[in-house]
């Protein structure tokens, strides 16, 4: 995949802003998240803020093995009725598509120039960490 010429030109300038987005296409519900402080709309989907903490490490594979990635979220559960990840157990989430996209923007503006990279995964499992209070 080659970069859009506008994105490539901005990279050549050496000044980009990167916005990481994650989209879950659960049965009957599509929801997105990003690391910013307020809701962000991209391609018609509203990405919810501050929950998507880390895209984690990726374990590559060859042959018939599957590449895996662990994604970390915060604040589960929440009271927002539109927050599907907080209520993920209510969905038949197994093998649902997950798209992680890295957008290229102009620093100190809201201008998005294009996509730096994107990856598609499927949900294999969901795990919850238990702390001293919840455990």
Coordinates of C-alpha atoms in Angstrom, one line a residue:
X1 CA 0.0 0.0 0.0
X2 CA 1.4 3.4 -0.9
X3 CA 0.8 6.6 1.0
X4 CA -1.5 9.3 -0.4
X5 CA 0.8 12.0 -2.0
X6 CA -0.6 14.7 0.5
X7 CA 0.3 12.4 3.4
X8 CA 3.8 11.7 2.0
X9 CA 4.5 15.4 1.4
X10 CA 3.5 16.2 5.1
X11 CA 5.9 13.4 6.3
X12 CA 8.6 14.8 4.1
X13 CA 8.1 18.2 5.9
X14 CA 8.8 16.3 9.1
X15 CA 5.7 17.6 11.0
X16 CA 2.7 15.4 11.5
X17 CA 0.1 14.8 14.1
X18 CA -0.9 11.1 14.5
X19 CA -4.4 10.2 15.6
X20 CA -5.0 6.5 16.6
X21 CA -8.5 5.2 16.1
X22 CA -10.1 1.9 16.9
X23 CA -13.4 0.7 15.5
X24 CA -15.3 -2.4 16.6
X25 CA -18.0 -3.8 14.2
X26 CA -20.0 -5.8 16.7
X27 CA -23.2 -7.6 15.7
X28 CA -25.8 -4.8 15.5
X29 CA -23.5 -2.1 16.8
X30 CA -20.5 -0.2 15.5
X31 CA -18.5 1.8 18.0
X32 CA -15.2 3.7 17.8
X33 CA -12.7 5.0 20.3
X34 CA -9.6 7.3 20.3
X35 CA -7.2 8.7 22.9
X36 CA -8.4 12.4 22.8
X37 CA -10.4 14.3 25.4
X38 CA -13.6 14.7 23.5
X39 CA -15.7 12.9 20.9
X40 CA -14.2 12.9 17.4
X41 CA -16.1 12.2 14.1
X42 CA -14.3 10.5 11.2
X43 CA -16.0 9.1 8.2
X44 CA -19.4 9.5 9.8
X45 CA -18.6 7.5 13.0
X46 CA -18.3 9.3 16.3
X47 CA -15.2 8.0 18.2
X48 CA -15.6 8.2 22.0
X49 CA -12.7 9.7 24.0
X50 CA -10.3 8.6 26.6
X51 CA -11.0 4.9 26.8
X52 CA -8.6 3.4 24.2
X53 CA -5.3 3.4 26.1
X54 CA -2.9 1.2 24.3
X55 CA -2.7 -0.7 21.0
X56 CA -0.3 -3.1 22.8
X57 CA 2.3 -5.3 21.3
X58 CA 1.7 -7.4 18.2
X59 CA 2.8 -11.0 17.9
X60 CA 3.5 -11.9 14.3
X61 CA 3.1 -15.3 12.8
X62 CA 3.9 -17.2 9.7
X63 CA 2.2 -20.1 8.0
X64 CA -1.2 -21.0 9.4
X65 CA -0.6 -19.2 12.7
X66 CA -2.5 -16.0 13.4
X67 CA -1.0 -12.6 14.2
X68 CA -2.4 -11.3 17.5
X69 CA -2.6 -7.9 19.2
X70 CA -3.7 -7.0 22.7
X71 CA -5.7 -3.8 23.1
X72 CA -6.1 -2.1 26.5
X73 CA -9.1 0.0 27.6
X74 CA -9.9 1.8 30.8
X75 CA -13.0 2.5 32.9
X76 CA -15.1 -0.6 32.5
X77 CA -18.0 -0.6 33.3
X78 CA -19.3 2.9 32.4
X79 CA -22.9 4.2 32.4
X80 CA -22.9 5.4 28.8
X81 CA -25.5 3.3 27.0
X82 CA -23.7 3.8 23.6
X83 CA -20.4 2.4 25.0
X84 CA -20.5 -1.1 23.5
X85 CA -17.0 -2.1 24.8
X86 CA -18.2 -1.6 28.4
X87 CA -21.1 -3.9 27.6
X88 CA -19.3 -6.3 25.2
X89 CA -20.5 -9.4 27.0
X90 CA -24.0 -8.5 25.7
X91 CA -22.8 -9.1 22.1
X92 CA -21.8 -12.2 20.3
X93 CA -18.4 -10.6 19.8
X94 CA -16.3 -13.6 18.8
X95 CA -14.6 -13.0 15.5
X96 CA -16.1 -9.5 15.1
X97 CA -13.9 -7.2 13.0
X98 CA -11.7 -4.6 14.7
X99 CA -10.0 -1.9 12.6
X100 CA -7.0 0.1 14.0
X101 CA -6.2 3.2 11.9
X102 CA -3.5 5.8 12.3
X103 CA -4.4 9.1 10.7
X104 CA -2.0 11.8 9.6
X105 CA -2.8 15.3 10.4
X106 CA -1.3 18.8 10.5
X107 CA 0.0 19.6 14.0
X108 CA -1.9 22.1 16.1
X109 CA -5.0 21.9 13.8
X110 CA -8.0 19.7 13.3
X111 CA -7.0 18.9 9.7
X112 CA -6.7 15.2 8.8
X113 CA -4.7 14.6 5.6
X114 CA -5.2 10.9 5.3
X115 CA -4.3 7.5 6.6
X116 CA -0.8 6.5 7.6
X117 CA -1.6 2.9 8.2
X118 CA -4.5 0.6 9.2
X119 CA -4.9 -3.0 10.3
X120 CA -7.9 -5.3 10.5
X121 CA -8.2 -7.9 13.2
X122 CA -10.9 -10.1 14.7
X123 CA -11.8 -10.4 18.4
X124 CA -10.6 -13.7 19.8
X125 CA -11.0 -13.1 23.5
X126 CA -11.8 -10.5 26.1
X127 CA -10.0 -10.4 29.5
X128 CA -10.6 -8.2 32.5
X129 CA -8.0 -7.2 35.0
X130 CA -9.1 -7.4 38.6
X131 CA -7.7 -4.8 41.1
X132 CA -7.6 -4.9 44.9
X133 CA -11.0 -3.2 45.1
X134 CA -12.8 -5.4 42.5
X135 CA -11.0 -8.6 43.3

